Amino acid sequence: MQLKIALLGGDGIGPEVLAQSVKCLRAIEETFNHKFEYVEAPVGAIAMSGSGKPLPNETLKLCRESDAILFGAIGALEYDNNPEAKVRPEQGLLSLRKELGLFANVRPVKMFPTLLKNSPLKESIVRGTDLVIFRELTGGIYFGEKTISADGTKASDVCEYSEKEISRIAHMAFKAAKRRRKKLTLVDKANVLESSRLWRKTVTEIAKSYPDVTWEAMFIDNAAVQMMLKPTQFDVILTDNMFGDILSDQGSVIIGSVGLLPSASIGTDNAMFEPFHGSYPQAKGKNIANPVASIFSTVMMLQHFGLEEEANSIVKAVHESLSRKVVTPDILGSSKYGTDYVGDFISEHIVDSEENLNINDENIGLGKSTII
């Protein structure tokens, strides 16, 4: 297979972790006889320092012309600490999602048996956690009309959804549930918000087309609590933009590190894959950032193109690094291994060996039904 891949390293640790993903993809090319073309482009604060725009036209053009996009991270302290800034790096990512129509964000949250002790929650609570969050990505309060009064003392953000926007991601989520454990949970705030009532009405109708999927609706406050009390009760979670943002971050807490979880942003014609940790500017250049979330994002990319054997070879290699404790400091606290070394180890172990042939795929995979 030949693929053109846009590499958008972005800010902070983004370029560092993305470099480890590319190492793994080069190993996949060599092992499975594929040909990938990699083209780099700026986005976020680094792009603003050059063109003044968080999403330059050239970057957007490259993304449109590529088969897939691998994204690093976005955000910089100088903008985080400046509430008066009119243009922010994060606008580059929001614009990219909107311009490419990346309406569905898919975020798997799966507990690795070797990392049970890493979770702040009891092992008995997190053992067996295996869920995926389908977050609507181009509508809702993040993209609604925003106003602020002339004197700066009153502001508003409009949360707006159409039936079409809800329907297209709901179908994706139900199809995923059908291939998984056949359970879907809609998370909303239908007791208060009119937009949530439209979500519930629309999903109720769509559910009739999937009689083999059991579904329920849960208010966001209760869902946040239940994810901490019993995350294993969830299979597929379907929700809007803001609620999905919140629950995804909770998922990283369950696992024990934000550096372990990937995501995919899918549209009709384009797809982007990225870790959902932040830019972590404090760690920039220190070789301590965890590259696993970025590497797992390449797994989701390979799954998206139906390359299951290739994807699984990366997952096995990651599992090997975890079992041997070849990890960055955020996993063990006292680890001596850096970002580059972990990336090298994983990429070098992509070829099957006697040491990893006995790994149980059911225990380590991201799930073959993650990407639609």
Short mmCIF file of C-alpha atoms in Angstrom, two decimals:
data_model
loop_
_atom_site.label_atom_id
_atom_site.label_comp_id
_atom_site.label_asym_id
_atom_site.label_seq_id
_atom_site.Cartn_x
_atom_site.Cartn_y
_atom_site.Cartn_z
CA MET A 1 0.00 0.00 0.00
CA GLN A 2 1.15 3.53 -0.78
CA LEU A 3 0.06 6.37 1.49
CA LYS A 4 0.84 10.07 1.62
CA ILE A 5 0.93 11.15 5.26
CA ALA A 6 0.94 14.76 6.42
CA LEU A 7 3.06 15.22 9.56
CA LEU A 8 1.89 18.13 11.72
CA GLY A 9 4.19 18.11 14.74
CA GLY A 10 2.84 21.34 16.14
CA ASP A 11 4.05 22.69 19.48
CA GLY A 12 5.73 21.56 22.67
CA ILE A 13 6.40 17.84 22.75
CA GLY A 14 4.40 17.28 19.56
CA PRO A 15 7.37 16.97 17.18
CA GLU A 16 9.24 14.71 19.63
CA VAL A 17 6.48 12.13 20.05
CA LEU A 18 5.52 12.28 16.37
CA ALA A 19 9.10 11.42 15.44
CA GLN A 20 8.70 8.12 17.34
CA SER A 21 5.52 7.33 15.39
CA VAL A 22 7.40 7.82 12.15
CA LYS A 23 10.09 5.38 13.36
CA CYS A 24 7.37 2.77 13.83
CA LEU A 25 5.85 3.47 10.42
CA ARG A 26 9.23 3.10 8.75
CA ALA A 27 9.56 -0.28 10.45
CA ILE A 28 6.11 -1.19 9.12
CA GLU A 29 7.18 -0.17 5.62
CA GLU A 30 10.25 -2.37 5.80
CA THR A 31 8.51 -5.36 7.40
CA PHE A 32 5.33 -5.40 5.32
CA ASN A 33 6.58 -3.94 2.05
CA HIS A 34 4.52 -0.73 2.10
CA LYS A 35 5.50 2.70 0.83
CA PHE A 36 4.64 5.78 2.88
CA GLU A 37 5.44 9.35 1.86
CA TYR A 38 5.88 11.80 4.74
CA VAL A 39 5.45 15.56 4.32
CA GLU A 40 5.90 17.95 7.25
CA ALA A 41 4.00 21.20 7.77
CA PRO A 42 3.62 23.76 10.61
CA VAL A 43 0.51 24.31 12.70
CA GLY A 44 -0.25 26.11 15.96
CA ALA A 45 2.14 28.49 17.72
CA ILE A 46 5.11 27.45 15.59
CA ALA A 47 3.11 28.35 12.48
CA MET A 48 2.09 31.69 13.99
CA SER A 49 5.73 32.61 14.53
CA GLY A 50 6.23 32.31 10.78
CA SER A 51 3.03 33.23 8.98
CA GLY A 52 1.01 34.75 11.80
CA LYS A 53 -1.69 32.12 11.22
CA PRO A 54 -2.21 29.00 13.37
CA LEU A 55 -3.30 27.10 10.23
CA PRO A 56 -1.39 28.33 7.17
CA ASN A 57 -3.02 27.84 3.78
CA GLU A 58 -0.15 25.60 2.68
CA THR A 59 -0.71 23.29 5.65
CA LEU A 60 -4.42 23.01 4.96
CA LYS A 61 -3.71 22.30 1.28
CA LEU A 62 -1.28 19.52 2.21
CA CYS A 63 -3.84 17.95 4.54
CA ARG A 64 -6.51 17.97 1.85
CA GLU A 65 -4.14 16.24 -0.57
CA SER A 66 -2.91 13.58 1.89
CA ASP A 67 -4.36 10.16 2.63
CA ALA A 68 -4.03 10.73 6.38
CA ILE A 69 -2.74 13.26 8.88
CA LEU A 70 -0.59 12.49 11.91
CA PHE A 71 -0.80 15.30 14.46
CA GLY A 72 1.50 16.00 17.40
CA ALA A 73 0.20 18.59 19.86
CA ILE A 74 -0.80 22.24 19.96
CA GLY A 75 -0.50 25.10 22.44
CA ALA A 76 2.16 27.36 23.99
CA LEU A 77 2.57 28.97 27.42
CA GLU A 78 2.84 32.49 26.04
CA TYR A 79 -0.73 32.19 24.76
CA ASP A 80 -2.09 30.19 27.71
CA ASN A 81 -1.01 33.01 30.03
CA ASN A 82 -2.43 35.76 27.85
CA PRO A 83 -6.24 35.95 28.06
CA GLU A 84 -6.20 39.01 25.79
CA ALA A 85 -4.71 37.17 22.81
CA LYS A 86 -7.01 37.49 19.80
CA VAL A 87 -5.47 34.58 17.90
CA ARG A 88 -4.47 31.35 19.66
CA PRO A 89 -2.63 28.22 18.53
CA GLU A 90 -5.64 26.03 19.34
CA GLN A 91 -7.62 27.83 16.65
CA GLY A 92 -5.41 26.03 14.14
CA LEU A 93 -6.66 22.65 15.33
CA LEU A 94 -10.29 23.76 15.50
CA SER A 95 -10.05 25.21 11.99
CA LEU A 96 -8.44 22.03 10.70
CA ARG A 97 -11.31 19.94 12.07
CA LYS A 98 -13.89 22.29 10.59
CA GLU A 99 -12.23 22.75 7.18
CA LEU A 100 -11.69 19.01 6.69
CA GLY A 101 -15.10 18.03 8.07
CA LEU A 102 -13.62 15.83 10.82
CA PHE A 103 -16.90 15.44 12.64
CA ALA A 104 -16.23 12.25 14.62
CA ASN A 105 -13.57 11.96 17.29
CA VAL A 106 -12.91 8.35 18.35
CA ARG A 107 -11.06 7.84 21.64
CA PRO A 108 -10.46 4.31 22.93
CA VAL A 109 -9.77 3.87 26.65
CA LYS A 110 -8.33 0.45 27.38
CA MET A 111 -6.54 -0.72 30.53
CA PHE A 112 -3.31 -2.60 30.02
CA PRO A 113 -2.96 -5.49 32.52
CA THR A 114 0.70 -4.57 33.05
CA LEU A 115 -0.27 -1.03 34.15
CA LEU A 116 -3.00 -1.77 36.68
CA LYS A 117 -0.90 -0.37 39.50
CA ASN A 118 -0.43 2.85 37.55
CA SER A 119 -4.06 3.89 37.91
CA PRO A 120 -5.02 6.08 40.88
CA LEU A 121 -8.13 3.93 41.20
CA LYS A 122 -8.29 0.48 42.78
CA GLU A 123 -7.24 -2.42 40.55
CA SER A 124 -10.61 -4.06 41.16
CA ILE A 125 -12.31 -1.00 39.63
CA VAL A 126 -10.17 -0.47 36.52
CA ARG A 127 -9.33 -4.07 35.61
CA GLY A 128 -11.01 -4.93 32.30
CA THR A 129 -11.78 -1.33 31.32
CA ASP A 130 -12.33 -1.28 27.55
CA LEU A 131 -14.49 1.52 26.19
CA VAL A 132 -14.47 3.93 23.27
CA ILE A 133 -15.80 7.48 23.25
CA PHE A 134 -17.45 8.87 20.11
CA ARG A 135 -17.30 12.65 20.46
CA GLU A 136 -18.98 14.96 17.95
CA LEU A 137 -16.19 17.28 16.86
CA THR A 138 -17.34 20.11 14.62
CA GLY A 139 -20.49 21.43 16.30
CA GLY A 140 -21.73 22.49 19.71
CA ILE A 141 -20.50 25.17 22.05
CA TYR A 142 -16.91 25.20 20.74
CA PHE A 143 -18.08 26.32 17.32
CA GLY A 144 -21.20 28.29 18.24
CA GLU A 145 -21.54 32.07 18.12
CA LYS A 146 -19.44 33.81 20.77
CA THR A 147 -20.08 37.29 22.11
CA ILE A 148 -18.59 39.59 24.71
CA SER A 149 -19.93 42.97 25.77
CA ALA A 150 -18.07 46.18 25.02
CA ASP A 151 -17.05 46.57 28.65
CA GLY A 152 -15.90 42.94 28.90
CA THR A 153 -18.24 42.07 31.76
CA LYS A 154 -20.70 39.80 29.93
CA ALA A 155 -20.03 36.92 27.53
CA SER A 156 -21.91 34.10 25.85
CA ASP A 157 -21.17 30.91 23.89
CA VAL A 158 -23.98 29.33 21.88
CA CYS A 159 -24.34 25.53 21.85
CA GLU A 160 -26.09 24.62 18.60
CA TYR A 161 -26.66 21.26 16.92
CA SER A 162 -28.64 20.07 13.93
CA GLU A 163 -30.29 16.68 13.52
CA LYS A 164 -27.89 15.93 10.65
CA GLU A 165 -24.81 16.59 12.80
CA ILE A 166 -26.10 14.28 15.51
CA SER A 167 -27.28 11.58 13.14
CA ARG A 168 -24.02 11.02 11.27
CA ILE A 169 -21.93 10.38 14.38
CA ALA A 170 -24.71 8.41 16.08
CA HIS A 171 -24.75 5.91 13.20
CA MET A 172 -20.97 5.52 13.49
CA ALA A 173 -21.22 4.88 17.22
CA PHE A 174 -24.02 2.31 16.87
CA LYS A 175 -22.08 0.47 14.15
CA ALA A 176 -19.06 0.34 16.43
CA ALA A 177 -21.18 -0.94 19.32
CA LYS A 178 -22.61 -3.61 17.04
CA ARG A 179 -19.09 -4.91 16.42
CA ARG A 180 -18.04 -4.65 20.05
CA ARG A 181 -20.14 -5.66 23.08
CA LYS A 182 -23.41 -4.28 21.68
CA LYS A 183 -23.94 -1.56 24.29
CA LEU A 184 -24.14 2.19 23.75
CA THR A 185 -24.48 5.01 26.28
CA LEU A 186 -25.63 8.44 25.16
CA VAL A 187 -24.28 11.14 27.49
CA ASP A 188 -26.17 14.43 27.54
CA LYS A 189 -27.88 16.97 29.83
CA ALA A 190 -31.39 16.61 28.48
CA ASN A 191 -32.98 17.67 31.78
CA VAL A 192 -31.61 21.19 31.26
CA LEU A 193 -30.35 21.80 27.72
CA GLU A 194 -32.53 22.04 24.61
CA SER A 195 -29.64 20.89 22.44
CA SER A 196 -29.34 17.75 24.56
CA ARG A 197 -33.04 17.07 24.13
CA LEU A 198 -32.51 17.09 20.36
CA TRP A 199 -29.64 14.62 20.83
CA ARG A 200 -31.85 12.30 22.85
CA LYS A 201 -34.77 12.53 20.40
CA THR A 202 -32.52 11.87 17.39
CA VAL A 203 -30.64 8.98 18.98
CA THR A 204 -33.89 7.38 20.16
CA GLU A 205 -35.06 7.20 16.55
CA ILE A 206 -31.73 5.96 15.20
CA ALA A 207 -31.56 3.22 17.84
CA LYS A 208 -34.57 1.54 16.22
CA SER A 209 -32.31 0.65 13.27
CA TYR A 210 -29.95 -1.24 15.60
CA PRO A 211 -32.20 -3.64 17.55
CA ASP A 212 -29.26 -5.83 18.60
CA VAL A 213 -27.57 -2.91 20.41
CA THR A 214 -28.72 -2.14 23.94
CA TRP A 215 -28.59 1.57 24.64
CA GLU A 216 -29.18 3.95 27.52
CA ALA A 217 -29.06 7.69 28.13
CA MET A 218 -27.10 9.13 31.05
CA PHE A 219 -26.69 12.71 32.25
CA ILE A 220 -23.13 14.04 32.03
CA ASP A 221 -22.73 14.55 35.78
CA ASN A 222 -23.77 10.97 36.51
CA ALA A 223 -21.62 9.65 33.64
CA ALA A 224 -18.55 11.40 35.06
CA VAL A 225 -19.17 9.75 38.42
CA GLN A 226 -19.90 6.32 36.95
CA MET A 227 -16.67 6.38 34.93
CA MET A 228 -14.78 6.62 38.22
CA LEU A 229 -16.93 4.13 40.13
CA LYS A 230 -17.28 1.42 37.47
CA PRO A 231 -15.68 2.16 34.10
CA THR A 232 -16.18 -1.44 32.99
CA GLN A 233 -19.93 -0.83 32.65
CA PHE A 234 -19.29 1.23 29.48
CA ASP A 235 -18.70 -0.06 25.97
CA VAL A 236 -19.41 2.77 23.49
CA ILE A 237 -20.07 6.29 24.76
CA LEU A 238 -21.73 8.75 22.36
CA THR A 239 -21.74 12.42 23.26
CA ASP A 240 -21.36 16.02 22.10
CA ASN A 241 -18.24 18.10 21.68
CA MET A 242 -17.78 19.56 25.15
CA PHE A 243 -18.94 16.53 27.16
CA GLY A 244 -16.72 14.28 25.04
CA ASP A 245 -13.76 16.53 25.74
CA ILE A 246 -14.32 16.18 29.50
CA LEU A 247 -14.95 12.43 29.56
CA SER A 248 -11.91 11.71 27.39
CA ASP A 249 -9.64 13.40 29.91
CA GLN A 250 -11.22 11.33 32.64
CA GLY A 251 -10.38 8.25 30.63
CA SER A 252 -6.69 9.10 30.78
CA VAL A 253 -6.92 9.27 34.58
CA ILE A 254 -8.39 5.76 34.69
CA ILE A 255 -5.47 4.41 32.67
CA GLY A 256 -2.94 6.26 34.79
CA SER A 257 -1.25 8.47 32.19
CA VAL A 258 -2.43 10.92 29.57
CA GLY A 259 0.56 9.78 27.53
CA LEU A 260 -1.00 6.42 26.65
CA LEU A 261 -4.24 7.19 24.85
CA PRO A 262 -4.68 7.95 21.13
CA SER A 263 -7.52 9.38 19.11
CA ALA A 264 -8.81 9.53 15.56
CA SER A 265 -10.76 12.35 13.97
CA ILE A 266 -12.77 11.06 11.03
CA GLY A 267 -14.67 12.84 8.28
CA THR A 268 -16.21 11.82 4.98
CA ASP A 269 -13.03 12.43 2.98
CA ASN A 270 -10.25 12.98 5.54
CA ALA A 271 -8.86 11.41 8.69
CA MET A 272 -6.45 12.69 11.33
CA PHE A 273 -4.77 10.73 14.12
CA GLU A 274 -3.31 12.25 17.24
CA PRO A 275 -2.52 11.63 20.90
CA PHE A 276 -4.98 13.52 23.06
CA HIS A 277 -2.44 14.78 25.53
CA GLY A 278 -1.51 18.45 25.41
CA SER A 279 1.66 20.11 24.19
CA TYR A 280 3.28 19.84 27.67
CA PRO A 281 5.66 22.76 26.98
CA GLN A 282 7.46 22.22 30.29
CA ALA A 283 8.86 18.95 28.90
CA LYS A 284 9.82 20.27 25.48
CA GLY A 285 13.32 19.20 24.50
CA LYS A 286 13.91 17.20 27.70
CA ASN A 287 13.41 13.77 26.13
CA ILE A 288 10.92 12.69 28.82
CA ALA A 289 7.60 12.79 26.93
CA ASN A 290 5.71 9.52 26.58
CA PRO A 291 5.46 8.61 22.86
CA VAL A 292 3.00 5.72 23.30
CA ALA A 293 -0.17 7.76 22.71
CA SER A 294 1.30 9.06 19.47
CA ILE A 295 2.44 5.57 18.46
CA PHE A 296 -1.02 4.18 19.24
CA SER A 297 -2.43 6.90 16.99
CA THR A 298 -0.50 5.31 14.13
CA VAL A 299 -2.14 2.00 15.13
CA MET A 300 -5.53 3.63 14.65
CA MET A 301 -4.39 5.01 11.30
CA LEU A 302 -3.33 1.57 10.11
CA GLN A 303 -6.64 0.11 11.30
CA HIS A 304 -8.44 2.84 9.37
CA PHE A 305 -6.85 1.53 6.18
CA GLY A 306 -7.58 -2.10 7.05
CA LEU A 307 -3.96 -2.95 7.89
CA GLU A 308 -4.81 -5.04 10.95
CA GLU A 309 -1.70 -7.24 10.98
CA GLU A 310 0.51 -4.19 10.74
CA ALA A 311 -1.40 -2.42 13.51
CA ASN A 312 -1.23 -5.43 15.77
CA SER A 313 2.54 -5.70 15.30
CA ILE A 314 2.92 -2.21 16.77
CA VAL A 315 0.60 -3.02 19.67
CA LYS A 316 2.66 -6.13 20.44
CA ALA A 317 5.85 -4.08 20.41
CA VAL A 318 4.34 -1.52 22.80
CA HIS A 319 3.21 -4.33 25.09
CA GLU A 320 6.77 -5.67 25.03
CA SER A 321 8.10 -2.28 26.13
CA LEU A 322 5.58 -2.09 28.96
CA SER A 323 6.23 -5.62 30.19
CA ARG A 324 9.98 -4.99 30.17
CA LYS A 325 9.48 -1.59 31.83
CA VAL A 326 11.10 0.24 28.92
CA VAL A 327 8.93 3.28 29.57
CA THR A 328 9.20 7.01 30.17
CA PRO A 329 9.19 8.51 33.72
CA ASP A 330 5.45 9.20 33.76
CA ILE A 331 4.82 5.44 33.94
CA LEU A 332 7.27 4.36 36.63
CA GLY A 333 8.40 7.68 38.06
CA SER A 334 12.02 6.60 38.24
CA SER A 335 12.43 5.32 34.69
CA LYS A 336 15.82 5.93 33.11
CA TYR A 337 14.49 5.74 29.56
CA GLY A 338 13.74 8.75 27.42
CA THR A 339 11.36 9.46 24.55
CA ASP A 340 13.88 8.52 21.86
CA TYR A 341 14.94 5.28 23.51
CA VAL A 342 11.36 4.09 24.01
CA GLY A 343 10.60 4.93 20.37
CA ASP A 344 13.66 3.03 19.23
CA PHE A 345 12.77 0.00 21.35
CA ILE A 346 9.20 -0.18 20.07
CA SER A 347 10.12 0.31 16.42
CA GLU A 348 12.83 -2.36 16.65
CA HIS A 349 10.38 -4.87 18.17
CA ILE A 350 7.72 -4.52 15.48
CA VAL A 351 9.03 -7.60 13.68
CA ASP A 352 7.58 -10.67 15.44
CA SER A 353 10.04 -12.53 17.63
CA GLU A 354 9.87 -15.60 19.84
CA GLU A 355 9.59 -13.26 22.79
CA ASN A 356 6.30 -11.69 21.70
CA LEU A 357 4.61 -14.45 19.72
CA ASN A 358 2.83 -15.70 22.85
CA ILE A 359 1.17 -12.39 23.65
CA ASN A 360 -2.61 -12.62 23.85
CA ASP A 361 -4.00 -10.26 21.23
CA GLU A 362 -7.32 -9.99 23.04
CA ASN A 363 -5.59 -8.48 26.04
CA ILE A 364 -3.56 -5.87 24.22
CA GLY A 365 -5.32 -4.75 21.06
CA LEU A 366 -6.99 -1.37 20.65
CA GLY A 367 -9.96 -3.18 19.14
CA LYS A 368 -10.58 -3.99 15.51
CA SER A 369 -13.89 -2.14 15.51
CA THR A 370 -12.47 1.15 16.77
CA ILE A 371 -12.40 2.87 13.39
CA ILE A 372 -15.35 2.87 11.02
#
